[in-house]
mmCIF file of C-alpha atoms in Angstrom:
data_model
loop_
_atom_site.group_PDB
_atom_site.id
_atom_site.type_symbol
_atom_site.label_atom_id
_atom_site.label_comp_id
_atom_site.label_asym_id
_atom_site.label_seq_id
_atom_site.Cartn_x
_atom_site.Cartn_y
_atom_site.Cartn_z
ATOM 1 C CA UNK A 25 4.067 -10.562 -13.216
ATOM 2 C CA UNK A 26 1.409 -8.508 -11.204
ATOM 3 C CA UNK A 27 -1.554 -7.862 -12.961
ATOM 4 C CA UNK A 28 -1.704 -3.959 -11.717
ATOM 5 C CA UNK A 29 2.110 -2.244 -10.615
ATOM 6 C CA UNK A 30 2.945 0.458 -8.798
ATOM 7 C CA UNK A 31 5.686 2.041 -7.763
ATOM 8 C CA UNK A 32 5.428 1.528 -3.545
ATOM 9 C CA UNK A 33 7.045 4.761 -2.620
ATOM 10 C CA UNK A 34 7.426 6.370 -0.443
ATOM 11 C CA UNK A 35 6.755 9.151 -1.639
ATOM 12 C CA UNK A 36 7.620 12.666 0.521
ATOM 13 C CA UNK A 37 6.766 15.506 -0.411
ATOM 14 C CA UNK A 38 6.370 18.938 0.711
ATOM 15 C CA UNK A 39 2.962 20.597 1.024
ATOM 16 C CA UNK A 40 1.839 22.825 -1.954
ATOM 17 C CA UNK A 41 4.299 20.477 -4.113
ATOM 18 C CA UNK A 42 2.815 18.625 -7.503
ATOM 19 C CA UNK A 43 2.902 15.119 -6.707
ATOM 20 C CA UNK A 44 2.384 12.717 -9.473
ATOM 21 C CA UNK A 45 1.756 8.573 -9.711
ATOM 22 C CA UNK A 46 2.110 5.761 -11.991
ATOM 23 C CA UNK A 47 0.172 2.327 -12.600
ATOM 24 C CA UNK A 48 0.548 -0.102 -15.151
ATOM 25 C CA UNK A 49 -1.805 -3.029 -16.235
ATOM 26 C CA UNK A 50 -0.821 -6.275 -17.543
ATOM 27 C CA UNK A 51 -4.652 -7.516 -18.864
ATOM 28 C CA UNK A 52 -5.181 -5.118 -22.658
ATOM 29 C CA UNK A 53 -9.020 -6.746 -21.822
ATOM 30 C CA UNK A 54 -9.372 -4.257 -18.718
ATOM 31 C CA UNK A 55 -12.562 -1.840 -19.264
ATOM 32 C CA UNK A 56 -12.927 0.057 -16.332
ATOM 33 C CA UNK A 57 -10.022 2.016 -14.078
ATOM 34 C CA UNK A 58 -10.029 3.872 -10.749
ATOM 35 C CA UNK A 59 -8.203 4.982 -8.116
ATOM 36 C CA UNK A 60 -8.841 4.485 -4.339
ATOM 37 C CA UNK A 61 -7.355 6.344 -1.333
ATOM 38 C CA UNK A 62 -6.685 3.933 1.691
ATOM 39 C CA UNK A 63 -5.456 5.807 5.428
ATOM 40 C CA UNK A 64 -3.453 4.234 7.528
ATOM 41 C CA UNK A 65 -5.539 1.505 8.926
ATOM 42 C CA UNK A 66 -8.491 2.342 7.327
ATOM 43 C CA UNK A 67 -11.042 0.915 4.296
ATOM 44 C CA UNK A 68 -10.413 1.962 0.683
ATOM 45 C CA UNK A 69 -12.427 4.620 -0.521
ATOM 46 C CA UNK A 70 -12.816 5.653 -4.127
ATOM 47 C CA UNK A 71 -11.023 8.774 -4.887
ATOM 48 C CA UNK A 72 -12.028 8.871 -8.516
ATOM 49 C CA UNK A 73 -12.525 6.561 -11.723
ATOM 50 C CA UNK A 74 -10.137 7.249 -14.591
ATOM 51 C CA UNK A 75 -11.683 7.727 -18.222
ATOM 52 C CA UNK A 76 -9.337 7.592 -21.735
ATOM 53 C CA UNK A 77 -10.454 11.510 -21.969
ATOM 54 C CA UNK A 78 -8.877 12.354 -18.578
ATOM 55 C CA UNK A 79 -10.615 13.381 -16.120
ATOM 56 C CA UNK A 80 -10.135 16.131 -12.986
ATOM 57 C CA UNK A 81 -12.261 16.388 -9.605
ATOM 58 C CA UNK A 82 -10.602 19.614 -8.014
ATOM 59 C CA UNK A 83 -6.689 19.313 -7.300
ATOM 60 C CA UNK A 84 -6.806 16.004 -8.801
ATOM 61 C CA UNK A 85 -6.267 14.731 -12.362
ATOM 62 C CA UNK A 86 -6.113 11.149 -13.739
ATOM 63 C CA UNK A 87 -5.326 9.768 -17.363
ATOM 64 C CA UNK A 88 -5.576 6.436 -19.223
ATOM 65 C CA UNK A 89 -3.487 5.687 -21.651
ATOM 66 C CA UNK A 90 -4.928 2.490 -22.793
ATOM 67 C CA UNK A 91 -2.280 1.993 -25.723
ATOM 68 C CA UNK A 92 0.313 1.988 -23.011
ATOM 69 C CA UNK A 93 -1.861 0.283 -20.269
ATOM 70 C CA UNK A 94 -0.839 3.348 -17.773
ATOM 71 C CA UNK A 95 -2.553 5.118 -15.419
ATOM 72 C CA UNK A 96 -1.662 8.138 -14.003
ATOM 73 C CA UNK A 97 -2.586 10.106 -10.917
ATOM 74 C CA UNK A 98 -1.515 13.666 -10.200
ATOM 75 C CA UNK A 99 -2.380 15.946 -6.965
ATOM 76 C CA UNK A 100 -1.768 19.484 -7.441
ATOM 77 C CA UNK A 101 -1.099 21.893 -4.348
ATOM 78 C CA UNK A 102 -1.149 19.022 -1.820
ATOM 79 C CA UNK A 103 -2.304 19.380 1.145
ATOM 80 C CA UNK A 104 -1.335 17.145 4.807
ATOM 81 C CA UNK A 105 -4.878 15.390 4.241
ATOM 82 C CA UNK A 106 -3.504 14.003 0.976
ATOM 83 C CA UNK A 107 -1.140 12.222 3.088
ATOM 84 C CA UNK A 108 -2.591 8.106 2.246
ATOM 85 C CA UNK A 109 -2.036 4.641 0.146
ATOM 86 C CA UNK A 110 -2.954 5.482 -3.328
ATOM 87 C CA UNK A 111 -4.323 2.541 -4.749
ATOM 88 C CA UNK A 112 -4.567 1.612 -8.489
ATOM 89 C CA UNK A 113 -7.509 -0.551 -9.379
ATOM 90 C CA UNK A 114 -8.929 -2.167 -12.419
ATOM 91 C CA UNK A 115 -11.997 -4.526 -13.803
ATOM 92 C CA UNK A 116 -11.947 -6.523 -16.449
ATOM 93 C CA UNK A 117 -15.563 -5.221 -17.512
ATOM 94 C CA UNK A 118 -17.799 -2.488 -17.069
ATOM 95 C CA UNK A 119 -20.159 -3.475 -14.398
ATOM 96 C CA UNK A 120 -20.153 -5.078 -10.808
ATOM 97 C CA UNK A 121 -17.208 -7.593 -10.924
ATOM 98 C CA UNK A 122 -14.085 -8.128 -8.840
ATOM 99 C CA UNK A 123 -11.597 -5.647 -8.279
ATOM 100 C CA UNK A 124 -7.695 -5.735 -8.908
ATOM 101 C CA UNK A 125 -5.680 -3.726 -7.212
ATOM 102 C CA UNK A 126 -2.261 -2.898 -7.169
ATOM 103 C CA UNK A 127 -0.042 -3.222 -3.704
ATOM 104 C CA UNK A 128 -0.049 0.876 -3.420
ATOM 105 C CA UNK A 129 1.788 4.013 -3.109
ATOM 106 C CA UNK A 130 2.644 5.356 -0.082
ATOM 107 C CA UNK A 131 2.429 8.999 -0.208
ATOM 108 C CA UNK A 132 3.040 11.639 2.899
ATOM 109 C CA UNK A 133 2.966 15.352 2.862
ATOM 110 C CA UNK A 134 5.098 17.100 4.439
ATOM 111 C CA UNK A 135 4.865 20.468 6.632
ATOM 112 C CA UNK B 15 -26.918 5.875 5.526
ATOM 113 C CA UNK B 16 -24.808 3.385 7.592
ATOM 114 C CA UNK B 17 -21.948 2.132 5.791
ATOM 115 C CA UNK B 18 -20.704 -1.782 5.657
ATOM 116 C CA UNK B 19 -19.760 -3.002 8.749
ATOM 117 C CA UNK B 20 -17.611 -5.729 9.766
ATOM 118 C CA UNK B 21 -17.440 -7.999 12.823
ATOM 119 C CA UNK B 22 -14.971 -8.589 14.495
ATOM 120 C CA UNK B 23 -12.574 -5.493 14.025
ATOM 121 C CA UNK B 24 -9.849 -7.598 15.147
ATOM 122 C CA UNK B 25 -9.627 -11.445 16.027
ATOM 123 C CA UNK B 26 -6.969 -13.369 17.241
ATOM 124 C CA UNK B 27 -6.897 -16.729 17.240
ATOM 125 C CA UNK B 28 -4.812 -19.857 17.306
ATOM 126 C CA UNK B 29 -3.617 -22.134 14.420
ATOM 127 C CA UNK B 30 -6.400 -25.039 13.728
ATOM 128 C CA UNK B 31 -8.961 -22.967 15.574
ATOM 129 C CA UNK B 32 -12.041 -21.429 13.403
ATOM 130 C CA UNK B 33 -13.084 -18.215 13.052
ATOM 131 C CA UNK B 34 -16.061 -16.905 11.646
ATOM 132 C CA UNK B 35 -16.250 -12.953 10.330
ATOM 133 C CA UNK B 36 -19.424 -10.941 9.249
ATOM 134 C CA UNK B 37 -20.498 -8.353 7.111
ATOM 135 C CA UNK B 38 -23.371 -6.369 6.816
ATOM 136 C CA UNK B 39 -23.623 -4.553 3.716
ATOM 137 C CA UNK B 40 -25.208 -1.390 3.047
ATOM 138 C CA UNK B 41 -28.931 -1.699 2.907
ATOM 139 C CA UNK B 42 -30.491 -2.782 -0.801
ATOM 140 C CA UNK B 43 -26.882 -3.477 -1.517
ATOM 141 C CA UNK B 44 -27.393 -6.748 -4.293
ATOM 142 C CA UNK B 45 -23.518 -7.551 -4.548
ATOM 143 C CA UNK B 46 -21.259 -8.090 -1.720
ATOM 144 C CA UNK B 47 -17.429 -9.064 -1.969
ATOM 145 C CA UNK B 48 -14.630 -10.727 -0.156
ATOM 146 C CA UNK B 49 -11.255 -9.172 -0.485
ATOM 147 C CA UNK B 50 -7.816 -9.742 1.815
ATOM 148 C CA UNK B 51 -4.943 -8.298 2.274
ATOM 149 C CA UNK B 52 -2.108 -10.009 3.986
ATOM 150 C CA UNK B 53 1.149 -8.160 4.796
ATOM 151 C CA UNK B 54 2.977 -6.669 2.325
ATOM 152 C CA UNK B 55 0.775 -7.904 -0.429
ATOM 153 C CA UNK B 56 -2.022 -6.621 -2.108
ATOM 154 C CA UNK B 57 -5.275 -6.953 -1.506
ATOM 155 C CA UNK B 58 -7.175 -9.243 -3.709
ATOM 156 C CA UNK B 59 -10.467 -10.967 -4.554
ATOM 157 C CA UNK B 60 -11.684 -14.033 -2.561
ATOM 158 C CA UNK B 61 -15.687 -13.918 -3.728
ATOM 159 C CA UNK B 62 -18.414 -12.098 -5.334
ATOM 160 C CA UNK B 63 -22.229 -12.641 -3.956
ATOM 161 C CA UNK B 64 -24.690 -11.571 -5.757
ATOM 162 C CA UNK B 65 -27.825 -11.688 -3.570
ATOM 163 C CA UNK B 66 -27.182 -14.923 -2.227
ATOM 164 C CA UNK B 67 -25.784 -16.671 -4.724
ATOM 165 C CA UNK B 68 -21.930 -16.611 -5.417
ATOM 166 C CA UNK B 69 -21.242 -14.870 -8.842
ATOM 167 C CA UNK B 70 -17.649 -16.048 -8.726
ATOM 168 C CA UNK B 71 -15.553 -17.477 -5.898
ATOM 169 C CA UNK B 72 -12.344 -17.685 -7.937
ATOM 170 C CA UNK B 73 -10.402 -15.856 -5.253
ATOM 171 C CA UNK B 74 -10.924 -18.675 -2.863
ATOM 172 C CA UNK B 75 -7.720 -20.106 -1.636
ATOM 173 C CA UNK B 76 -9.036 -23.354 -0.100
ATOM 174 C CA UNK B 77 -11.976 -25.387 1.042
ATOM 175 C CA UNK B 78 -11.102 -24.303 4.541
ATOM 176 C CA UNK B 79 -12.879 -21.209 3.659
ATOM 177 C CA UNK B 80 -16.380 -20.982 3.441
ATOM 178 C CA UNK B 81 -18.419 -18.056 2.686
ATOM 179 C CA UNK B 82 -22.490 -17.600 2.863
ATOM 180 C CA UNK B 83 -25.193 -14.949 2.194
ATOM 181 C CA UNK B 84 -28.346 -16.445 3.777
ATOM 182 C CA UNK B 85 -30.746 -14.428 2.821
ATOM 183 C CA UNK B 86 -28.828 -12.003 0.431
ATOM 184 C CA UNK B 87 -28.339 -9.586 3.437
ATOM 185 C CA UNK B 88 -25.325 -10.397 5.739
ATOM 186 C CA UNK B 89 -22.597 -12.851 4.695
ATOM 187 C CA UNK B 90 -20.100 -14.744 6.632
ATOM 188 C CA UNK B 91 -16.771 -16.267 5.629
ATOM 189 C CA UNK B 92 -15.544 -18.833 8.033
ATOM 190 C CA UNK B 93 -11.953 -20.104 8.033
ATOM 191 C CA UNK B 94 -11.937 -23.880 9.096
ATOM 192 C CA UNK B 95 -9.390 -24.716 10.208
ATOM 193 C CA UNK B 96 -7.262 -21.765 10.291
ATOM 194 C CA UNK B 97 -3.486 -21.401 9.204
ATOM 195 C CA UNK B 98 -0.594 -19.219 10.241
ATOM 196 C CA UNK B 99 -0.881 -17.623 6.485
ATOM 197 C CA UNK B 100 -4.465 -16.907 6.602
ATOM 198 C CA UNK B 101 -3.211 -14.261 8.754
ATOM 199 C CA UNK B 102 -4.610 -10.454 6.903
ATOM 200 C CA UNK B 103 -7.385 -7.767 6.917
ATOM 201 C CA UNK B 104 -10.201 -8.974 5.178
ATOM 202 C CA UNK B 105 -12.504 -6.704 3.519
ATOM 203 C CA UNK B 106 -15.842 -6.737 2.657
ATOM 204 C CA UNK B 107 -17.191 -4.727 0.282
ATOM 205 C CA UNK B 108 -20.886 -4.011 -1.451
ATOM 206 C CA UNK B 109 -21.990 -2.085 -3.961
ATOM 207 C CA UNK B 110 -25.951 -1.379 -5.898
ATOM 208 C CA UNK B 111 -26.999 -3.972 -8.284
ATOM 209 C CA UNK B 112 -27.732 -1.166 -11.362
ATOM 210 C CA UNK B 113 -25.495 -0.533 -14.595
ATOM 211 C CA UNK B 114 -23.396 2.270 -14.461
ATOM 212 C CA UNK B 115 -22.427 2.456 -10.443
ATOM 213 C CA UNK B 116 -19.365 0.719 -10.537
ATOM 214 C CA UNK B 117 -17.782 1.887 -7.110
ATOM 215 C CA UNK B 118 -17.385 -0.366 -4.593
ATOM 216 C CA UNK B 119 -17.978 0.532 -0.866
ATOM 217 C CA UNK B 120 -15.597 -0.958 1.895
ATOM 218 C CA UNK B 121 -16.027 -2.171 5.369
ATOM 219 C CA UNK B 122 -13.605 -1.351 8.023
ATOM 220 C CA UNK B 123 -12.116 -5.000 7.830
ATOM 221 C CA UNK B 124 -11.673 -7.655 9.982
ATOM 222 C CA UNK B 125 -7.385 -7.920 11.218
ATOM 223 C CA UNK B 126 -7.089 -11.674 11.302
ATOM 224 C CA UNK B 127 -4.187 -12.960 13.134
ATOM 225 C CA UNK B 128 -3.289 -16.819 13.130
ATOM 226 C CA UNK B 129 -0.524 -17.504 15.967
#
């Protein structure tokens, strides 16, 4: 079993559309939880980092639910820039250690 | 602020040939990582540096790989001699040596490809 899942996609949907993603997590030890954006080609970048409270940086809101091991991500009002790899990561510990990721979800927006 | 930067972008090389790829971290950047992704997988952890000694190198898949940080600036990972599966984009990655900055900032990666 893969430490971090996700559901490859793709995923198309129409611009302006609520899009929504799912991650599980097979380690109940993992402390720290993000999400990275990846383009076609490209380097992962950090979209945001994902806190038991929730947490929401514009059109974009993630959740932990660490009884479940699930993490969500969910774009509102997408745009065609949203069009990426969504990645789900996760550390075992707070601090600078490796990264896990899962294998991604495809996502593209449609006009 | 320049960004991490890899060398090559792309290499292509034949199987039982070496390779050598570099990274250059962002400046004052304590930790650097190894990560690769090979095709349809995902991408996952070869080897931590921390200055220049290796914090963990778990993610190693063989002693044909070698890695180095001379210096605790640039590192290279050298694959010796290389395989048709070492074949991937391999990622370096550095981030600040300080508690609460957990992000982790990518290079454009190296495209590997063993024929």
């Amino acid at each position: 079993r893969k430490e971090v899942e996700q559901d490859p996609g793709p995923f198309n949907v129409p611009e302006g559309a609520t899009v929504a993603f799912n991650c599980t997590y097979s380690n109940s030890a993992s402390q720290s939880f993000f999400w990275y954006r990846q383009d076609c080609r490209k380097e992962p970048k950090l979209l945001m980092s994902v806190y038991s409270s929730g947490n929401e940086d514009g059109r974009f809101t993630a959740q932990l639910n660490r009884a479940s091991q699930y993490i969500s991500l969910l774009i509102r009002d997408s745009k065609l820039s949203d069009s990426a790899t969504y990645l789900c990561v996760v550390n075992r510990h707070f601090g600078n250690e490796k990264l896990t990721f899962g294998t991604g979800t495809r996502l593209t927006i449609i006009p | 602020e320049a960004g991490v930067t890899q060398f090559p972008s792309h290499s292509v090389i034949e199987k039982g040939q070496t390779v050598t790829l570099r990274c250059d971290p962002i400046s004052g950047h304590d930790n650097l990582y190894w990560y690769r992704r090979v095709m349809g997988k995902e991408i996952k952890f070869l080897l931590h540096f921390v200055k220049e000694s290796k914090q963990d190198e778990s993610g190693m898949p063989n002693n044909r790989f070698l890695a180095e940080r001379t210096g605790g600036t640039y590192s290279t990972l050298k694959v010796q001699p290389a395989e048709l599966e070492d074949s991937g984009v391999y990622f370096c990655a550095s981030s600040p040596f300080t508690t609460g900055s957990y992000e982790q900032y990518f290079g454009p990666g190296t495209r590997l490809t063993v024929t």
